[in-house]
Amino acid sequence: MAVKNYVLVCGGSACESAKGNDIYKSLLHQAEVQGVSNDLQIVKTGCFGFCEKGPIVKVLPDEAFYVEVKPEDAEDIISENIVKGRMVDRLLYKEEGKKEYKPENIKFYQKQKRIVLRNCGLIDPESIDEYIARDGYLGLEKALFELTPQQILDELKKSGLRGRGGAGFPTGLKWSFTQRIDADQKYVVCNADEGDPGAYMDRATLEGDPHSVIEAMIIAGKCVGADKGAIYIRAEYPLAIKRLEIAMDQARERGLLGDNILGTDFSFDLEIRLGAGAFVCGEETALLASIEGKRGMPIPKPPFPAAKGLFGKPTVINNVETYANIPVIISKGGDWFARYGTEGSKGTKVFALTGKIKNSGLIEVPMGTTLREIVFDIGGGIPNGKKFKAVQTGGPSGGVLTEDFLDTPIDFDSLISVGSMMGSGGMIVMDEDDCMVDVAKFYLDFCVEESCGKCAPCRIGTKKLYEILSKISQGKGEIEDLQKMKDMGQAMKKASLCGLGQTAPNPVLSVLNAFEEEVLEHINDGKCRAGKCKDLVQYSIDESKCIGCTVCARKCPVNCISGDRKVAHVIDQSRCVKCGACYDSCKFGAVLVS
Amino acid sequence: MNSVNIRINGKDIICPEGANVMHVAIENGFDIPNLCYDQRLSPTGACRLCIVEMEGRPGVHTSCTMKAGEGLSIVTESDKLSALRKSTLELIFSEHKATCTSCDREGACSLQDYAYRYGAAEDRYPSIVKGGHSDNYTEGGIAIGYDVEKCIRCMRCVKICEEVQGAEAITLDGRSGNVVVNTPFSMLLTDSSCEMCGQCVDTCPTGALYAKAAKGKGRVRTMKKVRTTCLYCGVGCQLDLNIGADGKLVKVTSEPGVIPNDGNTCVKGRFGFDFIHRDERLTMPLIREGDAFREASWDEALDLVATRFSGIKEKNGSEALAGLTSAKSGNEDNYIMQKFVRTQFGNNNIDHCARLCHASTVAGLARAFGSGAMTNSIDEFSDTPLIFVIGSNTTENHPVMGIKIRKAVAEGKTKLLVADPRKISLTDIAHMHLQQKPGSDVALINAMMYTIIDEKLHDRDFIKSRTEDYERMEAAVMKCPPEFAEKVSGVPAEDIRAAARLYAAAESASIVYSMGITQHTTGTDNVLSLANMAMLTGNVGKPFAGVNPLRGQNNVQGACDMGGLPDVYPGYQKVHLPEAKAKFEKAWGVPLSDKPGLTVNEIMHGVGSGKIKGLYVFGENPVLSDPDTNEVVKSLKKADFLVVQDIFLTETAELADVVLPARSFAERDGTFTNTERRVQMYREAVAAPGESKPDWEIITGVANRMGADWNYNSASEIMDEIAAVTPIYGGISYERITDVGLQWPCPDKEHKGTAVLHQGKFSRGLGKFHPVDYLPQQELPDEDYPLILTTGRMLQHWHTGTMTRKSEVLHGIVPEGHIQISPADAGRLGIVSEDMVKVSTRRGEIRIAADVTDRMKEGVVFLTFHFKESPANALTIAALDPIAKIPEFKACAVKVEKY
């Protein structure tokens, strides 16, 4: 009997951790109980992207988009939507202020274009058949039977694809370097060591569509003449690893991976290498060293991995998102891909949109989309009526961009021209409650931990910058500190060995540039306008506003707020740890920060 | 390699394409600041001080990681670079605690110099050094210390340990600002894979790593550096003795780029010279009175020696006297010693311990090639496609040569084939290890040649044009198929075939061997077999090939070259040939004997039998070094008159009638000839103890009292005489070898020396094949003595321990001997490591602790001969090779019992 409905359950890490698997099982159970098992197919898919509202369940062909679903909602979904053909209104996503649900009106998706994430949220990532049904491995077939290596390179060059790991190097050019070298052994490596704080583009791609990366790597092997490949993935991504392993096994069973692929004389196989969570191993030379079993430290380039990479052999290395683009570029052609994006940056870019934003989640937009569109149209703006302050792109390597730059189109060159960078796709939005000294400190703290310690400017500079920022956040900053940070920042930018050190001062330098006034307030007035720098703030309770609801007293982790019910409360300043829990929990604006 | 034009600060320079730009800059006198650069290491790019600006490429770039390409143009100093360097230095100073006022390196410190040059303040950024000296991996060790507060994490120590030494004992630990140098799992250095070579200390740019014994003993800038040649093994490393204000040796450093060791040394070279200042040094001549010695003046002692020797000569005839010369002493001393014996004793009874190490090499290679020396040069081992190491524990006994091999293998440039009864350290990295039974080498080599001939892998052109007597050799080899060799050697036939193919297939292949080949009753046969195999494959007379005996002692090559042998004058001119005799009679002005003299063992037997009454032992310790010690002692006690000349009262000296105090290599000038035939200087660096004198001066004193009239004012004068009478040394003079030694043959003053022997033509004309048949070892294991004992040396000690056991560091690391035994044998005997065992042969027994190790093959045990408390040579057999008269140190039957 033909299946009437598809029920898609998000199986991304975020939704899984919010009982996604229980929802899936409940749906199966309910379908069984209600006797409709044969009428539907329940599929656990990859990430839908709209993580803010997860767990998400989608029912096709009705296009019912259910958000914040709980396992106990399964009964209604089956009984109403499947059995009776009526959408479950209470679970449907509705735009703010709207009472009606219209699938085409979900603003979160309206400006998105899914190329990389084309299968995420649509297919079962553990089923190669579903991947193939969506034209999967068509690109490989074309690469094996129709195209010469040069023609593959030509398509890539036509597509204008640039590396999505952050640096934006033209992928076709990179491959061509390896392709034209004569060597007894070449390798294809996938950098899945995603490490920017808040970024999860690659994880979602691998969890939702592992075959897209595998297919691309086989195509790369065919193109450059490599027969071995490795996916270097951080061990903290167990679900992605599991799905990759399943996908690799399936590909081997189907003769798509291993010896004599699809009956040709081309052989290629892959293995997974686990990273131990060092951010620097996302730097390609450090990553290769780590695969070789060495300490993950970058080495100076040139030679580039394209010429001398893994075990000294020519190596193609790209990140997950770059690879995920390639099967469709090959199957649909470079020209098709080049229709999207801007002159210098073709295609789309996936971002992990987080921070002070209503619709946090994973988004994919055509290059050239402006920051404003992302923050306010897709992201839905800033929650709780707060004011937008800045957006950080490029993670610990990027910079903060103020409102003045909101109309900057997202592409590799524009972002650099305004003092930030594309990076791998982390995008964090800040509002007026965020202190920019604190933001800079956060990123430096990350780099202090993650610098490999090899070159002097990065090893020592990150630590020194952090120390100075700490001092400033404690109100102990001196005016000379600004110059010290600029000097050090320059030394790090210019003289560090690898990208980590060269970009590590960017968050600080961009804060000094865009928010100098706020930094000076910390130094000169001992004031943190956002109330984030604990040493500079004091929390107190406005007697006139406090209604004595006791929420703050209950939230206070050190029990330093006292007061009877319905009587204004008081904070014991000597014990307050300035965590801000009272401020955040008060619904009456009675907690003051000064 | 192509040359390219590059430009540095506007100066046009031509250099090889791909050359390291920092290296080129330094060579052309540009002083680019650097802290993490060491020319021996792969570029690190960690300190970021060597940044330069490059034309046509924006930004700044590290010159240490830059390769020279056509048209490259860089600027090494600019305001921009200075500002960046200043900032980077200021950052480094927050990690490096500037305690210059109390630092040994103050005034000789690049970091300090650069800080001054770029105006970097050491206190611009607060220190991130964690206060106080925390415990680290160097605690408890006596050689090396690590001061984390001075460490700038340049990685030179880590990289030299990994890339050059191959020990991989230290690493960076932690990330970012928490990075420190450490051992894996923070184990103590003394428990790690550290070989205590001290390379890390030597390359450290800031003094964070230091020699503990040198700490506070003098500032580097005030220290006098004296370039010398190491007196341990035959590699001949060039070292700098650093002499403090009090005239004493403080430490040893070494300079990269210097031939032959490129700044590398082993633990002995780095830490093994404190013996020179020991109180036990001999300071005055000693004359025996009853059971004791009394001090005497030089005149009294020398008069007595001359009178007694002259008396014996008169009474018992010339043949009743003999001398042992010294492979530890310089060429000049050896020349004088043999001249003394030949002119004053009037016979050729002069020999030395080369008899115990490479006599079979000299005999074998001279027969096959016409010269008994190493055919090729140490330098070539960096790029040799295949190295076949047989019977050489290179990393322990010729350590700097060993690390060269290790590095070449690690870099993938060299395939390594090892044949050794033990799993020596090189077997860990070898492509193949053939673990043959001791004494089965001829069978093994013959079977390899069988395969090469059988599979037509031999070089017929070479055999035809360059050699003779091939057919007889082939007939002998064809009697020894791999299956036969398997039975004899225990090495599977298929492995023998695979090894043969590996050796024969290499573009060029070098054989490296040592005592494992020579110290057998079949020693000469073993050497001939190797010579056969090299000729069979055309691997002689070209670079990266050859037959390369590694000479064990610092000057065993020179002692032989100088005629410290009973059958040859200096330069291997045969005593029985009338023209040679006439030449030396003319040169020395006295009639000479044309009768070849006695060898070491024959001399000892002669002393024992009463035939030899007077013996002059110079710089040798036969009581511990000769086989069957008990017999040696018995013999020496029978001597009418025994003179021992040494720097310490050795076990042999204790038996002497007169003991003459000599100066060590650090207290006088002279030359040693290393294993690659390179004649190198050693120099006076410290004051001699007491009234000790250079050996040549003492011997001259005796000679003149016996009627000679020698007037040597310096060692240099003696070298001029050597050059005059020794054709292979014809072009050698002190003037020419001040900076870099010359390799003989060097026939005249214009000749640049010879790196590779037998090029185009063998020394003897055609290379001669010798048919060699396998013969079993002299004493086979039986029911009473079921195991095979093999003996040798270890990294930390030297010969009879006269020097190394008086070194704090060396003796500290290994204070006592062990017998290595396989787990299978140990299990059967109920022995575990550190158990005391009794080891006995038909000749003697010793008591020693056991070291149960899988590096030993079942049925074979191993002892070193360094320890007088457990003298291996009390056990060994004095069975001799019939041609070379070398004893079979490497195999005898032995019994091991739990004590």
PDB file of C-alpha atoms in Angstrom, chain A residues 276-280 294-295 297 300-302 447-457 459-464 467-468 480 483-484 487-488 490-492 494-498 502, chain B residues 43-48 51 57 59-60 62 65 67 80 84 87-88 91-95 123-128 130 152-155 159 162 171-179:
ATOM      1  CA  ALA A 276      40.707  15.258  20.747  1.00  0.00           C
ATOM      2  CA  GLY A 277      39.140  18.654  20.866  1.00  0.00           C
ATOM      3  CA  ALA A 278      42.018  20.990  20.153  1.00  0.00           C
ATOM      4  CA  PHE A 279      40.753  24.034  18.286  1.00  0.00           C
ATOM      5  CA  VAL A 280      44.114  24.476  16.579  1.00  0.00           C
ATOM      6  CA  LYS A 294      51.999  13.931  16.098  1.00  0.00           C
ATOM      7  CA  ARG A 295      51.259  16.782  18.419  1.00  0.00           C
ATOM      8  CA  MET A 297      50.791  22.043  15.891  1.00  0.00           C
ATOM      9  CA  PRO A 300      54.821  27.149   8.381  1.00  0.00           C
ATOM     10  CA  LYS A 301      53.440  27.299   4.853  1.00  0.00           C
ATOM     11  CA  PRO A 302      54.623  26.923   2.116  1.00  0.00           C
ATOM     12  CA  CYS A 447      42.238  31.495  22.434  1.00  0.00           C
ATOM     13  CA  VAL A 448      44.332  31.384  25.599  1.00  0.00           C
ATOM     14  CA  GLU A 449      43.091  27.840  26.040  1.00  0.00           C
ATOM     15  CA  GLU A 450      43.368  26.872  22.414  1.00  0.00           C
ATOM     16  CA  SER A 451      46.653  28.357  21.254  1.00  0.00           C
ATOM     17  CA  CYS A 452      48.964  25.435  20.633  1.00  0.00           C
ATOM     18  CA  GLY A 453      51.820  27.290  22.274  1.00  0.00           C
ATOM     19  CA  LYS A 454      54.278  26.994  19.429  1.00  0.00           C
ATOM     20  CA  CYS A 455      54.922  30.541  18.308  1.00  0.00           C
ATOM     21  CA  ALA A 456      55.747  33.300  20.721  1.00  0.00           C
ATOM     22  CA  PRO A 457      53.300  36.031  19.640  1.00  0.00           C
ATOM     23  CA  ARG A 459      51.305  31.779  22.918  1.00  0.00           C
ATOM     24  CA  ILE A 460      52.175  34.769  25.029  1.00  0.00           C
ATOM     25  CA  GLY A 461      50.108  37.441  23.302  1.00  0.00           C
ATOM     26  CA  THR A 462      46.758  35.733  23.856  1.00  0.00           C
ATOM     27  CA  LYS A 463      47.536  35.374  27.513  1.00  0.00           C
ATOM     28  CA  LYS A 464      48.715  38.955  27.887  1.00  0.00           C
ATOM     29  CA  GLU A 467      45.199  39.595  31.351  1.00  0.00           C
ATOM     30  CA  ILE A 468      44.884  43.200  30.277  1.00  0.00           C
ATOM     31  CA  GLU A 480      48.439  52.811  28.352  1.00  0.00           C
ATOM     32  CA  GLN A 483      48.384  51.034  23.220  1.00  0.00           C
ATOM     33  CA  LYS A 484      49.847  47.844  24.681  1.00  0.00           C
ATOM     34  CA  ASP A 487      51.062  46.832  19.795  1.00  0.00           C
ATOM     35  CA  MET A 488      50.641  43.256  20.859  1.00  0.00           C
ATOM     36  CA  GLN A 490      49.833  44.028  15.605  1.00  0.00           C
ATOM     37  CA  ALA A 491      52.692  41.677  16.535  1.00  0.00           C
ATOM     38  CA  MET A 492      50.251  38.794  16.728  1.00  0.00           C
ATOM     39  CA  LYS A 494      51.663  40.142  11.514  1.00  0.00           C
ATOM     40  CA  ALA A 495      54.083  37.738  13.097  1.00  0.00           C
ATOM     41  CA  SER A 496      52.113  34.724  14.299  1.00  0.00           C
ATOM     42  CA  LEU A 497      52.730  31.416  12.605  1.00  0.00           C
ATOM     43  CA  CYS A 498      49.213  30.341  11.729  1.00  0.00           C
ATOM     44  CA  GLN A 502      47.137  35.952  13.270  1.00  0.00           C
TER      45      GLN A 502
ATOM     46  CA  PRO B  43      62.517  24.966  10.214  1.00  0.00           C
ATOM     47  CA  THR B  44      60.320  25.672  13.234  1.00  0.00           C
ATOM     48  CA  GLY B  45      59.189  29.232  12.801  1.00  0.00           C
ATOM     49  CA  ALA B  46      58.310  29.569  16.480  1.00  0.00           C
ATOM     50  CA  CYS B  47      60.136  32.635  17.755  1.00  0.00           C
ATOM     51  CA  ARG B  48      59.023  34.857  14.863  1.00  0.00           C
ATOM     52  CA  ILE B  51      60.645  37.931  10.001  1.00  0.00           C
ATOM     53  CA  ARG B  57      54.459  39.755  -1.201  1.00  0.00           C
ATOM     54  CA  GLY B  59      53.147  41.265   5.133  1.00  0.00           C
ATOM     55  CA  VAL B  60      56.153  39.856   6.919  1.00  0.00           C
ATOM     56  CA  THR B  62      59.897  34.229   8.542  1.00  0.00           C
ATOM     57  CA  THR B  65      61.078  28.895   6.724  1.00  0.00           C
ATOM     58  CA  LYS B  67      63.350  28.861   0.447  1.00  0.00           C
ATOM     59  CA  LYS B  80      58.128  47.964  10.687  1.00  0.00           C
ATOM     60  CA  LEU B  84      57.238  43.898  15.477  1.00  0.00           C
ATOM     61  CA  SER B  87      56.795  43.718  20.597  1.00  0.00           C
ATOM     62  CA  THR B  88      57.544  40.020  20.203  1.00  0.00           C
ATOM     63  CA  LEU B  91      56.173  39.296  24.974  1.00  0.00           C
ATOM     64  CA  ILE B  92      58.957  36.730  25.245  1.00  0.00           C
ATOM     65  CA  PHE B  93      60.306  38.544  28.284  1.00  0.00           C
ATOM     66  CA  SER B  94      57.037  38.077  30.074  1.00  0.00           C
ATOM     67  CA  GLU B  95      57.715  34.363  29.798  1.00  0.00           C
ATOM     68  CA  ASP B 123      59.198  44.453  31.998  1.00  0.00           C
ATOM     69  CA  ARG B 124      56.668  46.002  29.631  1.00  0.00           C
ATOM     70  CA  TYR B 125      54.302  43.163  30.286  1.00  0.00           C
ATOM     71  CA  PRO B 126      53.987  41.579  33.671  1.00  0.00           C
ATOM     72  CA  SER B 127      55.662  38.218  34.028  1.00  0.00           C
ATOM     73  CA  ILE B 128      53.534  35.160  33.511  1.00  0.00           C
ATOM     74  CA  LYS B 130      54.889  30.962  37.821  1.00  0.00           C
ATOM     75  CA  ILE B 152      61.235  30.456  25.736  1.00  0.00           C
ATOM     76  CA  ARG B 153      59.601  27.354  24.216  1.00  0.00           C
ATOM     77  CA  CYS B 154      61.614  27.606  21.002  1.00  0.00           C
ATOM     78  CA  MET B 155      61.431  23.799  20.620  1.00  0.00           C
ATOM     79  CA  LYS B 159      63.360  18.906  17.896  1.00  0.00           C
ATOM     80  CA  GLU B 162      63.492  13.943  17.927  1.00  0.00           C
ATOM     81  CA  THR B 171      58.169  16.997  24.074  1.00  0.00           C
ATOM     82  CA  LEU B 172      56.104  20.084  24.555  1.00  0.00           C
ATOM     83  CA  ASP B 173      53.550  19.505  27.252  1.00  0.00           C
ATOM     84  CA  GLY B 174      50.341  21.476  27.549  1.00  0.00           C
ATOM     85  CA  ARG B 175      48.897  24.147  25.357  1.00  0.00           C
ATOM     86  CA  SER B 176      49.196  27.886  24.920  1.00  0.00           C
ATOM     87  CA  GLY B 177      50.784  29.777  27.788  1.00  0.00           C
ATOM     88  CA  ASN B 178      50.982  26.601  29.820  1.00  0.00           C
ATOM     89  CA  VAL B 179      53.382  24.930  27.431  1.00  0.00           C
TER      90      VAL B 179
END
